[in-house]
CSV table of C-alpha atoms in Angstrom, one decimal:
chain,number,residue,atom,x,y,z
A,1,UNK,CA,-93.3,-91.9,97.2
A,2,UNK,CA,-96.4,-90.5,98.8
A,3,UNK,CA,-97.5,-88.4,95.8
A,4,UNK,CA,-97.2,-91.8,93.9
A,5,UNK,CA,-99.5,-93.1,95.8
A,6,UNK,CA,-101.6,-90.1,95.8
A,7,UNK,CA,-101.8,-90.3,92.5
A,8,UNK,CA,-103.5,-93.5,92.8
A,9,UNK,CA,-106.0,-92.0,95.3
A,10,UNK,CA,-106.5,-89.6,92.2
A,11,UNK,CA,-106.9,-92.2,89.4
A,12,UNK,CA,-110.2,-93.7,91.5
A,13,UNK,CA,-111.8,-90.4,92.1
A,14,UNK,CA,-111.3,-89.6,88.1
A,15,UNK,CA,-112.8,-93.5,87.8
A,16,UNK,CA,-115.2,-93.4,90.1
A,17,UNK,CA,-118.6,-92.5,88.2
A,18,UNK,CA,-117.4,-95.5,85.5
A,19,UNK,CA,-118.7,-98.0,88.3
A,20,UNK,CA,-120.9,-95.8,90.2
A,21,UNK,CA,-122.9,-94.7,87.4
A,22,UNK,CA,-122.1,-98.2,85.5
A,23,UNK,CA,-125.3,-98.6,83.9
A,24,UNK,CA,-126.6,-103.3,84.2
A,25,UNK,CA,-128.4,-105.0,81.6
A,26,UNK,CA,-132.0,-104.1,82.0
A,27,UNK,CA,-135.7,-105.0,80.8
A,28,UNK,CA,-138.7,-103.2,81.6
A,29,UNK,CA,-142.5,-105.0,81.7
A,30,UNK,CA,-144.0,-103.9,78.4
A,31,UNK,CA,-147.5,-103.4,79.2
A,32,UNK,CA,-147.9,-99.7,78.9
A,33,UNK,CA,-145.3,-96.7,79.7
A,34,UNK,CA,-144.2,-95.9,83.0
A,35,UNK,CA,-146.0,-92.9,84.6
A,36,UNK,CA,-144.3,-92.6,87.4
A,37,UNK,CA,-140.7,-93.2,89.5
A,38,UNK,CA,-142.7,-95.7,91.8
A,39,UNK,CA,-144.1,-97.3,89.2
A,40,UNK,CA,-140.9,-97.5,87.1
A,41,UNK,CA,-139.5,-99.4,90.1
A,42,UNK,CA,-141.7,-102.2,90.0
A,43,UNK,CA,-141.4,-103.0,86.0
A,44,UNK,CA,-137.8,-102.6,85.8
A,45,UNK,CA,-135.5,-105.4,86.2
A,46,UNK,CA,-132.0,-105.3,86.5
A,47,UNK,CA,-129.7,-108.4,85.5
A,48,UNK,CA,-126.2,-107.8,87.0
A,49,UNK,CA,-125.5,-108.6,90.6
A,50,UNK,CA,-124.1,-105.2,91.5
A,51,UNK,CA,-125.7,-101.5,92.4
A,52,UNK,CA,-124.9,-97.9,91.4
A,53,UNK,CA,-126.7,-94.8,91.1
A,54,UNK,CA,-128.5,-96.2,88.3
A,55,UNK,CA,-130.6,-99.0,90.1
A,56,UNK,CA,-130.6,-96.7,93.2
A,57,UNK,CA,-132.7,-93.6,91.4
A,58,UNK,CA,-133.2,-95.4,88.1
A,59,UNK,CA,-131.1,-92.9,86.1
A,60,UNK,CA,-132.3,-94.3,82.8
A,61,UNK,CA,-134.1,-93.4,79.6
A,62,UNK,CA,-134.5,-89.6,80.0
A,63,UNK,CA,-132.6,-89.3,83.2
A,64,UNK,CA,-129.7,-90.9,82.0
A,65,UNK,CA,-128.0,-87.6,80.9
A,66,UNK,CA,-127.7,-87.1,85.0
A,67,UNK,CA,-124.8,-89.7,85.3
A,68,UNK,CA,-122.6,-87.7,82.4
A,69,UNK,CA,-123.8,-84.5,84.7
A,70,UNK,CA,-122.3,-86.2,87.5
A,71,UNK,CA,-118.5,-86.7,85.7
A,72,UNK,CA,-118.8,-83.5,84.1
A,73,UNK,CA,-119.1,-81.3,87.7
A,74,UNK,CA,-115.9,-83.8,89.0
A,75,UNK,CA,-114.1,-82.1,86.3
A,76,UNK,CA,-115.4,-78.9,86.6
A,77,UNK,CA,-114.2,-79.1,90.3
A,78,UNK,CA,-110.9,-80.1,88.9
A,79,UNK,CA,-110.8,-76.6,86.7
A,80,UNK,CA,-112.0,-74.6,89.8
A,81,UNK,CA,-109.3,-76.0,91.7
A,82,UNK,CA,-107.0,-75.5,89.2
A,83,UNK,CA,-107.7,-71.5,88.5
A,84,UNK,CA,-107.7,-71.5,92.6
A,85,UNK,CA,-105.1,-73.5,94.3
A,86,UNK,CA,-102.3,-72.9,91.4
A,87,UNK,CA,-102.1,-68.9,92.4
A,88,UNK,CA,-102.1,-70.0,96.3
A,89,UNK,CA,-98.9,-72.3,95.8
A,90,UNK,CA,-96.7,-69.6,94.4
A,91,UNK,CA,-97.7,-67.3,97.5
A,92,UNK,CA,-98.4,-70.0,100.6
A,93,UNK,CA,-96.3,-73.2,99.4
A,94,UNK,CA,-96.7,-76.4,97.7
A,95,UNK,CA,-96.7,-78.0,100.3
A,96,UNK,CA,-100.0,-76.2,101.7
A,97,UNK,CA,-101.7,-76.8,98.6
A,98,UNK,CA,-100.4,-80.2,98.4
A,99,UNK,CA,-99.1,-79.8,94.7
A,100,UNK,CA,-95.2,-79.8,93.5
A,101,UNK,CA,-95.9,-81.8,90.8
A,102,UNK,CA,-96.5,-85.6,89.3
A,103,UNK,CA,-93.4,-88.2,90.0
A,104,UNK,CA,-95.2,-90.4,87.4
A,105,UNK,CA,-98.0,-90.7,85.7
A,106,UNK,CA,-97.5,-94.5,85.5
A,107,UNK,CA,-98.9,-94.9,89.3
A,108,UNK,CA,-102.5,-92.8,87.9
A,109,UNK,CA,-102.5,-95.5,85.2
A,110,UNK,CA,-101.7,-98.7,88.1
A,111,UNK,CA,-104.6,-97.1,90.1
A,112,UNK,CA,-107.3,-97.7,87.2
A,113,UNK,CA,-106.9,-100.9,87.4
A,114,UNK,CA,-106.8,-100.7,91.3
A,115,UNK,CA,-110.5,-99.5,91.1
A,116,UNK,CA,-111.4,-102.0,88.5
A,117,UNK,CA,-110.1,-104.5,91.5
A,118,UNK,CA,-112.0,-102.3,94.0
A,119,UNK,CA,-115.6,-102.4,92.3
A,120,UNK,CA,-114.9,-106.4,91.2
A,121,UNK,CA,-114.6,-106.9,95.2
A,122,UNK,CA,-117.1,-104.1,96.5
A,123,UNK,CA,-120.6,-104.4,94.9
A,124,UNK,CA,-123.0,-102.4,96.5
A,125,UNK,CA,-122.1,-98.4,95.2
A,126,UNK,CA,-121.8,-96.9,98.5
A,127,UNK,CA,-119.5,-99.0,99.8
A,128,UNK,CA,-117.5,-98.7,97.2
A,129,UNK,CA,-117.4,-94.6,97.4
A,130,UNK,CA,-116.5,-95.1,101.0
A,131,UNK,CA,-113.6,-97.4,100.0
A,132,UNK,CA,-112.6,-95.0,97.0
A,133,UNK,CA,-112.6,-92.1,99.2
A,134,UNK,CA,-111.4,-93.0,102.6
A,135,UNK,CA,-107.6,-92.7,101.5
A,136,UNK,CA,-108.1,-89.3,100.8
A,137,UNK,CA,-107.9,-89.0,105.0
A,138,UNK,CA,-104.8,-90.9,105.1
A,139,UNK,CA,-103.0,-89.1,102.2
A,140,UNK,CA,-104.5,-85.6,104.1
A,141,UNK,CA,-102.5,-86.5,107.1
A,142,UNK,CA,-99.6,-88.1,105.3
A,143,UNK,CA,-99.5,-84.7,103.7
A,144,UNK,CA,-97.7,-83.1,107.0
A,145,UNK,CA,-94.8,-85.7,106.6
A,146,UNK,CA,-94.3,-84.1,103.1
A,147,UNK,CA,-91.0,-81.0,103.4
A,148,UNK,CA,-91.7,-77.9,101.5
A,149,UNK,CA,-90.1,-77.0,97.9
A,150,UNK,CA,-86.7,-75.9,99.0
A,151,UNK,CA,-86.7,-73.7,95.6
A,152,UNK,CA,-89.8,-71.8,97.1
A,153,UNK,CA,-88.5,-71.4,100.2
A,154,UNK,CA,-85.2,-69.9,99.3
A,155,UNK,CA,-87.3,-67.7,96.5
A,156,UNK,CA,-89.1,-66.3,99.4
A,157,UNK,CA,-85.7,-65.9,101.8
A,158,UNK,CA,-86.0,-68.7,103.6
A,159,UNK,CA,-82.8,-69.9,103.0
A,160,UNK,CA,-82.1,-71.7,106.5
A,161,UNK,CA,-85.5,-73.6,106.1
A,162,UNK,CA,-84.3,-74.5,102.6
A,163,UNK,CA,-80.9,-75.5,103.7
A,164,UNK,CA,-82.8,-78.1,106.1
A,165,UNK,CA,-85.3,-79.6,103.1
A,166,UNK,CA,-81.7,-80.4,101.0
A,167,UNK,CA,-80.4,-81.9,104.1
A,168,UNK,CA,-83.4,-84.4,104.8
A,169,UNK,CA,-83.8,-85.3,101.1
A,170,UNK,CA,-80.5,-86.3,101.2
A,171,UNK,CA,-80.3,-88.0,103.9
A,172,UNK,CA,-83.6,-90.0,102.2
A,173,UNK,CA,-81.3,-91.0,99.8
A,174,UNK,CA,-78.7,-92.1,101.5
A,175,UNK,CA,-76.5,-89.3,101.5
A,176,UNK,CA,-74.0,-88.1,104.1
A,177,UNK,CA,-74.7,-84.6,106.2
A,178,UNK,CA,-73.6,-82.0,103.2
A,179,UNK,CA,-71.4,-79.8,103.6
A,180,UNK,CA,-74.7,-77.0,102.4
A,181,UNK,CA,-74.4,-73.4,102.2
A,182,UNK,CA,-77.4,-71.5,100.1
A,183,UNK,CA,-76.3,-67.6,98.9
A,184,UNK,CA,-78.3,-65.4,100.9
A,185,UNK,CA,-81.5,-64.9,98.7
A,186,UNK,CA,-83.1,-61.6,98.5
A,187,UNK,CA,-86.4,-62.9,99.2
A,188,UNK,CA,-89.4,-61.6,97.3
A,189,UNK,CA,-88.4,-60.1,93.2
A,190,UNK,CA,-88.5,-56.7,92.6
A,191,UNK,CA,-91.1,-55.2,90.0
A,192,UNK,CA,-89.4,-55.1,87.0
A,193,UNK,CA,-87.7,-59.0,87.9
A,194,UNK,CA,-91.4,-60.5,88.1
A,195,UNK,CA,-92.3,-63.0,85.6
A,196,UNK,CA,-94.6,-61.0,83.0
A,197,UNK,CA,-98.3,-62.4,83.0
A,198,UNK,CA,-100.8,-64.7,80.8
A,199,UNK,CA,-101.8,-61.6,79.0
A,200,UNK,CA,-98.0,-61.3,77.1
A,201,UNK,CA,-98.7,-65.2,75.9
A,202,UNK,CA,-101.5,-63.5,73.5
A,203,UNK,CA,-99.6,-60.0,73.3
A,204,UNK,CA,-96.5,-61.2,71.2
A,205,UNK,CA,-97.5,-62.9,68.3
A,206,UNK,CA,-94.5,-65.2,68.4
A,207,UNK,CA,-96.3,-66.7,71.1
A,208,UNK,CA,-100.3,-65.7,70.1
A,209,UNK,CA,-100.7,-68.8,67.8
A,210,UNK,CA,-98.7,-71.3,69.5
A,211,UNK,CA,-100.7,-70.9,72.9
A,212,UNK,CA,-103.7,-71.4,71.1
A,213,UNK,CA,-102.3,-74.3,68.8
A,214,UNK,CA,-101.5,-76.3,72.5
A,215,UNK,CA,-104.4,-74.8,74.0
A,216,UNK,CA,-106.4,-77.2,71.7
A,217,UNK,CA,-104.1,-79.9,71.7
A,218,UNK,CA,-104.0,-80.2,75.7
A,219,UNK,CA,-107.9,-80.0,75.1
A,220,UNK,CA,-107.4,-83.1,73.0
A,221,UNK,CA,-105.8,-85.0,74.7
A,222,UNK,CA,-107.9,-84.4,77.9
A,223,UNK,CA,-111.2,-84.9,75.9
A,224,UNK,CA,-110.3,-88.0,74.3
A,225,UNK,CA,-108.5,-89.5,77.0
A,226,UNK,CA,-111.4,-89.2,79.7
A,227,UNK,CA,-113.5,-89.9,77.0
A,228,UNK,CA,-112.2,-93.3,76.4
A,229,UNK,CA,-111.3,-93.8,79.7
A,230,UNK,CA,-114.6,-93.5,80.8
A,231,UNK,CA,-116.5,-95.0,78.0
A,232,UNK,CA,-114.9,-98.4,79.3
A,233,UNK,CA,-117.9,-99.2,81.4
A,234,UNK,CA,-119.5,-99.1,77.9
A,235,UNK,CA,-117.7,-102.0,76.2
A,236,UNK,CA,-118.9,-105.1,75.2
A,237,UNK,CA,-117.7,-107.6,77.4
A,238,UNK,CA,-116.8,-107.9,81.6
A,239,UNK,CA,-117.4,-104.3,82.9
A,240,UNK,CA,-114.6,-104.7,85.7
A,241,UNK,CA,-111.7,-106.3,82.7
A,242,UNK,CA,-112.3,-103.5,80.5
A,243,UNK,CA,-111.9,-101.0,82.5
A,244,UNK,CA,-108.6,-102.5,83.8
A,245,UNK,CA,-107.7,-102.7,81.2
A,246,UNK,CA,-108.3,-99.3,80.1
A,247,UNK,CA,-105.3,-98.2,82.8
A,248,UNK,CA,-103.0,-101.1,82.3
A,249,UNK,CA,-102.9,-100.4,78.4
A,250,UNK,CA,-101.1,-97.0,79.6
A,251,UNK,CA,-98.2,-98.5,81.2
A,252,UNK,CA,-96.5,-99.5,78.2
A,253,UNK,CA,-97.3,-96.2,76.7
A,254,UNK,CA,-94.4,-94.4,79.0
A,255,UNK,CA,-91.6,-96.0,78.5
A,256,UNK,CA,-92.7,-96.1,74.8
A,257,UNK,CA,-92.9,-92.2,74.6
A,258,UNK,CA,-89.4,-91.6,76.0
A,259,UNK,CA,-88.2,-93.8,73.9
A,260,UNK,CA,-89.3,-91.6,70.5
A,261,UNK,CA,-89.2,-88.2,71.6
A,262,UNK,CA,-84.9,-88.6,72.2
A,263,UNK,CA,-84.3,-89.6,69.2
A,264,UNK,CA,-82.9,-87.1,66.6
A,265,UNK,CA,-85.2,-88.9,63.5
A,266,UNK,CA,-88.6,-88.3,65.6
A,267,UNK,CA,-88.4,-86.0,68.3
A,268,UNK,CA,-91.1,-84.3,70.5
A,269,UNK,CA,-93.3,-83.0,67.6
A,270,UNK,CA,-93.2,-86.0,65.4
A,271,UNK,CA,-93.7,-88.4,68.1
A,272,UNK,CA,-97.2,-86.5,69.5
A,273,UNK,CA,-98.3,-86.1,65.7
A,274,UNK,CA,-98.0,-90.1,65.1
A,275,UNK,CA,-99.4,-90.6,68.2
A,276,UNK,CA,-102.2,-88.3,67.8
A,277,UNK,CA,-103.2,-89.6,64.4
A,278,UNK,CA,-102.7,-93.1,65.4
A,279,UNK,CA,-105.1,-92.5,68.2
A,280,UNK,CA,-107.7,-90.8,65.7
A,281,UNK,CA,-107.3,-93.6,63.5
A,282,UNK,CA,-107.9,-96.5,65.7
A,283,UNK,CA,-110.9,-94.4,67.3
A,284,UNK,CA,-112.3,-94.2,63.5
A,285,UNK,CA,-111.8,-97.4,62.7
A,286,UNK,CA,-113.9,-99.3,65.1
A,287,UNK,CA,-116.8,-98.1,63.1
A,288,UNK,CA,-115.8,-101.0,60.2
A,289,UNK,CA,-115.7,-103.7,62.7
A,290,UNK,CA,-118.3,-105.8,64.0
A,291,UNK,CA,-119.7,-105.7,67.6
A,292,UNK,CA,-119.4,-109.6,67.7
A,293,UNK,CA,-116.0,-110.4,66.3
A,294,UNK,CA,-113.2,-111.8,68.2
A,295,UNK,CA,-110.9,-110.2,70.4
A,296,UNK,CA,-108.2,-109.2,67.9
A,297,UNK,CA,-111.3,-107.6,65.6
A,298,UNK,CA,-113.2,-105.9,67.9
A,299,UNK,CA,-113.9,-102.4,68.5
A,300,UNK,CA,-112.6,-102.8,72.1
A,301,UNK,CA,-109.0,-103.7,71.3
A,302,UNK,CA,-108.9,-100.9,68.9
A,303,UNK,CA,-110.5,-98.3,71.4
A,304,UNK,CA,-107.7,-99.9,73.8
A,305,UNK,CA,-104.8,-99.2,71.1
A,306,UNK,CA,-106.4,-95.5,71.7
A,307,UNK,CA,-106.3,-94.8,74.9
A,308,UNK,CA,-102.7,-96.5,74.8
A,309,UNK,CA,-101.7,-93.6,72.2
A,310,UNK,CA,-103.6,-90.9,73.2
A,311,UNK,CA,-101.8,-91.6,76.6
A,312,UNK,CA,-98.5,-91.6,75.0
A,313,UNK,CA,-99.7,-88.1,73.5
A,314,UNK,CA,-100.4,-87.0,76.9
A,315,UNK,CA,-97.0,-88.0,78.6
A,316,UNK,CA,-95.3,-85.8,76.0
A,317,UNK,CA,-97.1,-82.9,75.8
A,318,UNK,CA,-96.3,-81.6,79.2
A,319,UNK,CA,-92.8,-81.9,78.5
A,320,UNK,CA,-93.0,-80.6,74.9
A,321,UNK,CA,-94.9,-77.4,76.4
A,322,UNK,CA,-92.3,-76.9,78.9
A,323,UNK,CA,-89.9,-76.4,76.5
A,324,UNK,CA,-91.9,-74.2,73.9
A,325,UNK,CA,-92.2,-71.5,76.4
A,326,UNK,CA,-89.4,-69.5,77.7
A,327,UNK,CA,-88.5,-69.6,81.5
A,328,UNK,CA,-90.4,-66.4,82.4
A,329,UNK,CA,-93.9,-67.6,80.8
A,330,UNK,CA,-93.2,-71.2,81.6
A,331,UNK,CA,-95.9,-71.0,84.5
A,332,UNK,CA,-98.4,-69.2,82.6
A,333,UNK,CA,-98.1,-70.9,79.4
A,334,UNK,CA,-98.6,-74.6,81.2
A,335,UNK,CA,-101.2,-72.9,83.6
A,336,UNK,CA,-103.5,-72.0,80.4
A,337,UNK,CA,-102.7,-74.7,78.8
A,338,UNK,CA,-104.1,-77.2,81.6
A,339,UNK,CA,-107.4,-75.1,81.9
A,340,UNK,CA,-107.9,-75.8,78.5
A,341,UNK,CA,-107.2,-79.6,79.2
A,342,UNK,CA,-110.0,-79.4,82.0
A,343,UNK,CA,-112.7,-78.0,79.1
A,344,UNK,CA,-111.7,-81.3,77.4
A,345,UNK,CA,-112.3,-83.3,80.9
A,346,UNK,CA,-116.3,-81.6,81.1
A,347,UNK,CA,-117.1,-82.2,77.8
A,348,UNK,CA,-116.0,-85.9,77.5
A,349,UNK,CA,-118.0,-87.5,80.3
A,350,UNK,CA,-121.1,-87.0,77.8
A,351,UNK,CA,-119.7,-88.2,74.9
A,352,UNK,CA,-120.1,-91.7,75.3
A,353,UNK,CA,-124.1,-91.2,75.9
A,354,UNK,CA,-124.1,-90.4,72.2
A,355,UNK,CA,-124.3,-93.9,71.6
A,356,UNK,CA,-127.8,-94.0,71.4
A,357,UNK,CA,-127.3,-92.3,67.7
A,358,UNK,CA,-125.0,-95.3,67.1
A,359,UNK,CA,-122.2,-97.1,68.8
A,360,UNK,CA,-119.9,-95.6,66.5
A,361,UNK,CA,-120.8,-91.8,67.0
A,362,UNK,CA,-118.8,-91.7,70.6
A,363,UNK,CA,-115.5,-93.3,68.8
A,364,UNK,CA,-116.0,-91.1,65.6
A,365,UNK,CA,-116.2,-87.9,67.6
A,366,UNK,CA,-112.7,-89.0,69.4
A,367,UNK,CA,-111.2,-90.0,66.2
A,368,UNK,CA,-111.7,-86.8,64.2
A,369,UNK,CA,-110.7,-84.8,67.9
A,370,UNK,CA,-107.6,-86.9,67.7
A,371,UNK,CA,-106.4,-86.5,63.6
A,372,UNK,CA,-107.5,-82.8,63.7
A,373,UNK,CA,-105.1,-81.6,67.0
A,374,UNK,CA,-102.2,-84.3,65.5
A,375,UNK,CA,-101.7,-82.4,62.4
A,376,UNK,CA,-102.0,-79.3,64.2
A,377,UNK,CA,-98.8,-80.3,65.8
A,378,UNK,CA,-96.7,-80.3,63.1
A,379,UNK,CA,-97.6,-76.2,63.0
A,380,UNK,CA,-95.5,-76.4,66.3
A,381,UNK,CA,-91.4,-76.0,66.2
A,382,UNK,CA,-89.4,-78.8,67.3
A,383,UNK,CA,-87.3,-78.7,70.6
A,384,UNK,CA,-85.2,-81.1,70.4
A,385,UNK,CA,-81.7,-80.6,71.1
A,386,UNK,CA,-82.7,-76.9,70.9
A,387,UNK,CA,-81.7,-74.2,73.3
A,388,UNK,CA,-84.6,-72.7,75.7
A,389,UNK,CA,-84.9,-69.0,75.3
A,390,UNK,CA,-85.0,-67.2,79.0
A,391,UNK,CA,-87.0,-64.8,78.2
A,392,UNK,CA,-89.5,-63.3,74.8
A,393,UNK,CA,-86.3,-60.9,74.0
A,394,UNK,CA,-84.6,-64.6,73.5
A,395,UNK,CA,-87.6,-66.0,71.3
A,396,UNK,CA,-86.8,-62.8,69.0
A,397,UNK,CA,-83.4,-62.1,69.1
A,398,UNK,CA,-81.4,-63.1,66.0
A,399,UNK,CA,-78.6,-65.0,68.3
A,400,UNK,CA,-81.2,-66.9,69.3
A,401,UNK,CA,-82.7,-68.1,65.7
A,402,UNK,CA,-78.8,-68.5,64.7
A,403,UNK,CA,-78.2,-71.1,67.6
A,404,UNK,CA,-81.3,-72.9,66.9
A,405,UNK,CA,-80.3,-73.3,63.4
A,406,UNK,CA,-76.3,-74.4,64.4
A,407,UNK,CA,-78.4,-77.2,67.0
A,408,UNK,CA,-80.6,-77.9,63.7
A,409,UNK,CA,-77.9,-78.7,61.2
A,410,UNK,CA,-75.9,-80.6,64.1
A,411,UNK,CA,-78.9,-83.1,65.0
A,412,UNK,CA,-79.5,-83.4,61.3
């Protein structure tokens, strides 16, 4: 429960330049051309009744490109920690490192609109990153409460400490004292039983082409989804609304997602390809519609129908990955794969300043982004219903390709 709310915490930082570096309605006094900061100060005039770092240093015109700058280091921060911190929960914890994984990606989704709610209340910019930030020191100390993986301890021979996580998750859950008793694990794996490294995932070319086919996807998917995500503060229309709305068009997009990849007529590749394309399309299409049609015309629902797919596209792929790779390259194949999604994360933050070309260019750019890494997918085996090789001598092995054929012909 306290990583969901975490995740919350985590869906206003990602947010937090959309309001902070929302950029009002503004006129400046045409009777010559600014020459100066100072003098830039007293000819501009902002309409809307709120601040960011926009009216604070008048990031506009040819300092504009500094608010993208600003989302673009977050994210690069995000890939820093990610080469950095994922090596140091393997060898001190995840509970150190405060990382064993998402329970849902539904709460990151709730706490969009949360921040909408936080900037509609909170005004003035610094106030607001106070507010934003300030659970960060609660979820810090929180943190401590949190028990350690048991399946790390006991892979590193801590097998009473383990024994004593099972017991207080079950007891959480309303579970008698179990009657527990963990084989005596041998600690640390010898040489030869370590999991081989990211350089086998371009070494076998079983596996060359398909890391870099989801290497771009997960790129996708991060690039267009931050990309739309953040170009909510650039809709027409109430600044705080859209960009609720930009999180609480995700929620149906879950449930949704489940629903397709179980089924034997769609499965996990068909379902990301539609919703790939889908989201390409509905990017594209805003280009045909007019900025001042109604609600069901205008490029804002469509961009919203977007994010909702590209988010379904999202939910899937870390489970689809999961399963392309067998157990021993698991790690490796999904830590590559999210470095590439970060790329897509530093990029996307300047995409919607393209704008200025036309209000189409930001929406084109996602759209093509979107239909190019859909039918890319279809490159990609399905997993449904198939059995998950162990190890590369699995992905090779002719027992192997003659039980996914036997789970082929029985789902068909």
């Amino acid at each position: 429960m306290a990583v969901s709310y975490f995740k919350v915490y985590v869906a206003c930082q990602s947010m937090l330049i959309v309001l902070v570096g929302a950029v009002p309605e503004y006129h400046i006094d045409q009777e010559g051309i600014p020459t100066s900061r100072a003098e830039l100060a007293k000819r501009i005039h902002f309409a809307d009744n709120f601040t960011s770092i926009v009216t604070e240093w008048y990031l506009i015109e040819q300092e504009a490109y500094k608010v993208s700058l600003a989302s673009s280091l977050f994210f690069a921060g995000l890939l820093i920690g990610n080469i950095t911190f994922g090596p140091l929960s393997d060898k001190l914890g995840r509970k150190p490192v405060y990382i064993s994984g998402s329970l849902t990606n539904l709460t990151f989704a709730v706490g969009i609109a949360v921040y909408a709610l936080l900037g509609y209340c909170v005004r003035e910019w610094r106030y607001l990153a106070l507010v934003s930030n300030t659970p960060g020191v609660i979820f810090l100390l929180l943190s401590f409460m949190l028990p350690e993986s048991p399946r790390w301890l006991y892979s590193q021979g801590k097998t009473a400490e383990a024994e004593d996580v099972l017991q207080y998750i079950a007891f959480g859950n309303g579970k008698e004292r179990l009657n527990l008793k963990l084989q005596p694990s041998a600690g640390t794996l010898r040489k030869d039983e370590l999991a081989p490294g990211i350089l086998n995932l371009v070494k076998h070319p079983v596996l060359r082409w398909q890391t870099i086919i989801l290497m771009y996807i997960w790129y996708v998917c991060s690039f267009v989804y931050y990309g739309l995500t953040l170009n909510a503060g650039e809709l027409r229309g109430n600044l705080y609304l859209n960009v609720a709305l930009s999180g609480l068009v995700e929620v149906p997009a879950f449930p949704l997602c489940m629903f397709f990849i179980e089924k034997s007529w769609s499965g996990r590749r068909k379902t990301m390809t539609c919703f790939l394309i889908f989201a390409g399309f509905a990017c594209i299409f805003t280009m045909f519609l007019p900025t001042n049609a109604g609600l069901l015309l205008s490029p804002t629902l469509l961009a919203l129908c977007g994010k909702m797919m590209v988010s379904a596209a999202f939910n899937i792929v870390y489970i689809y990955t999961s399963e392309l790779y067998p157990t021993v390259l698991r790690n490796a194949g999904l830590g590559v794969c999210s470095m590439s999604c970060r790329f897509g994360g530093i990029l996307a933050p300047f995409v919607p300043s393209m704008k200025s070309l036309s209000p189409s260019v930001p929406f084109v750019v996602f759209g093509i982004s979107g239909l190019s890494a859909g039918f890319l997918t279809l490159l990609l085996p399905e997993t449904l219903n198939k059995p998950i090789a162990e190890s590369i001598e699995d992905l090779q092995s002719p027992k192997y390709q003659v039980l996914k054929n036997e789970e082929a012909e029985q789902t068909s």
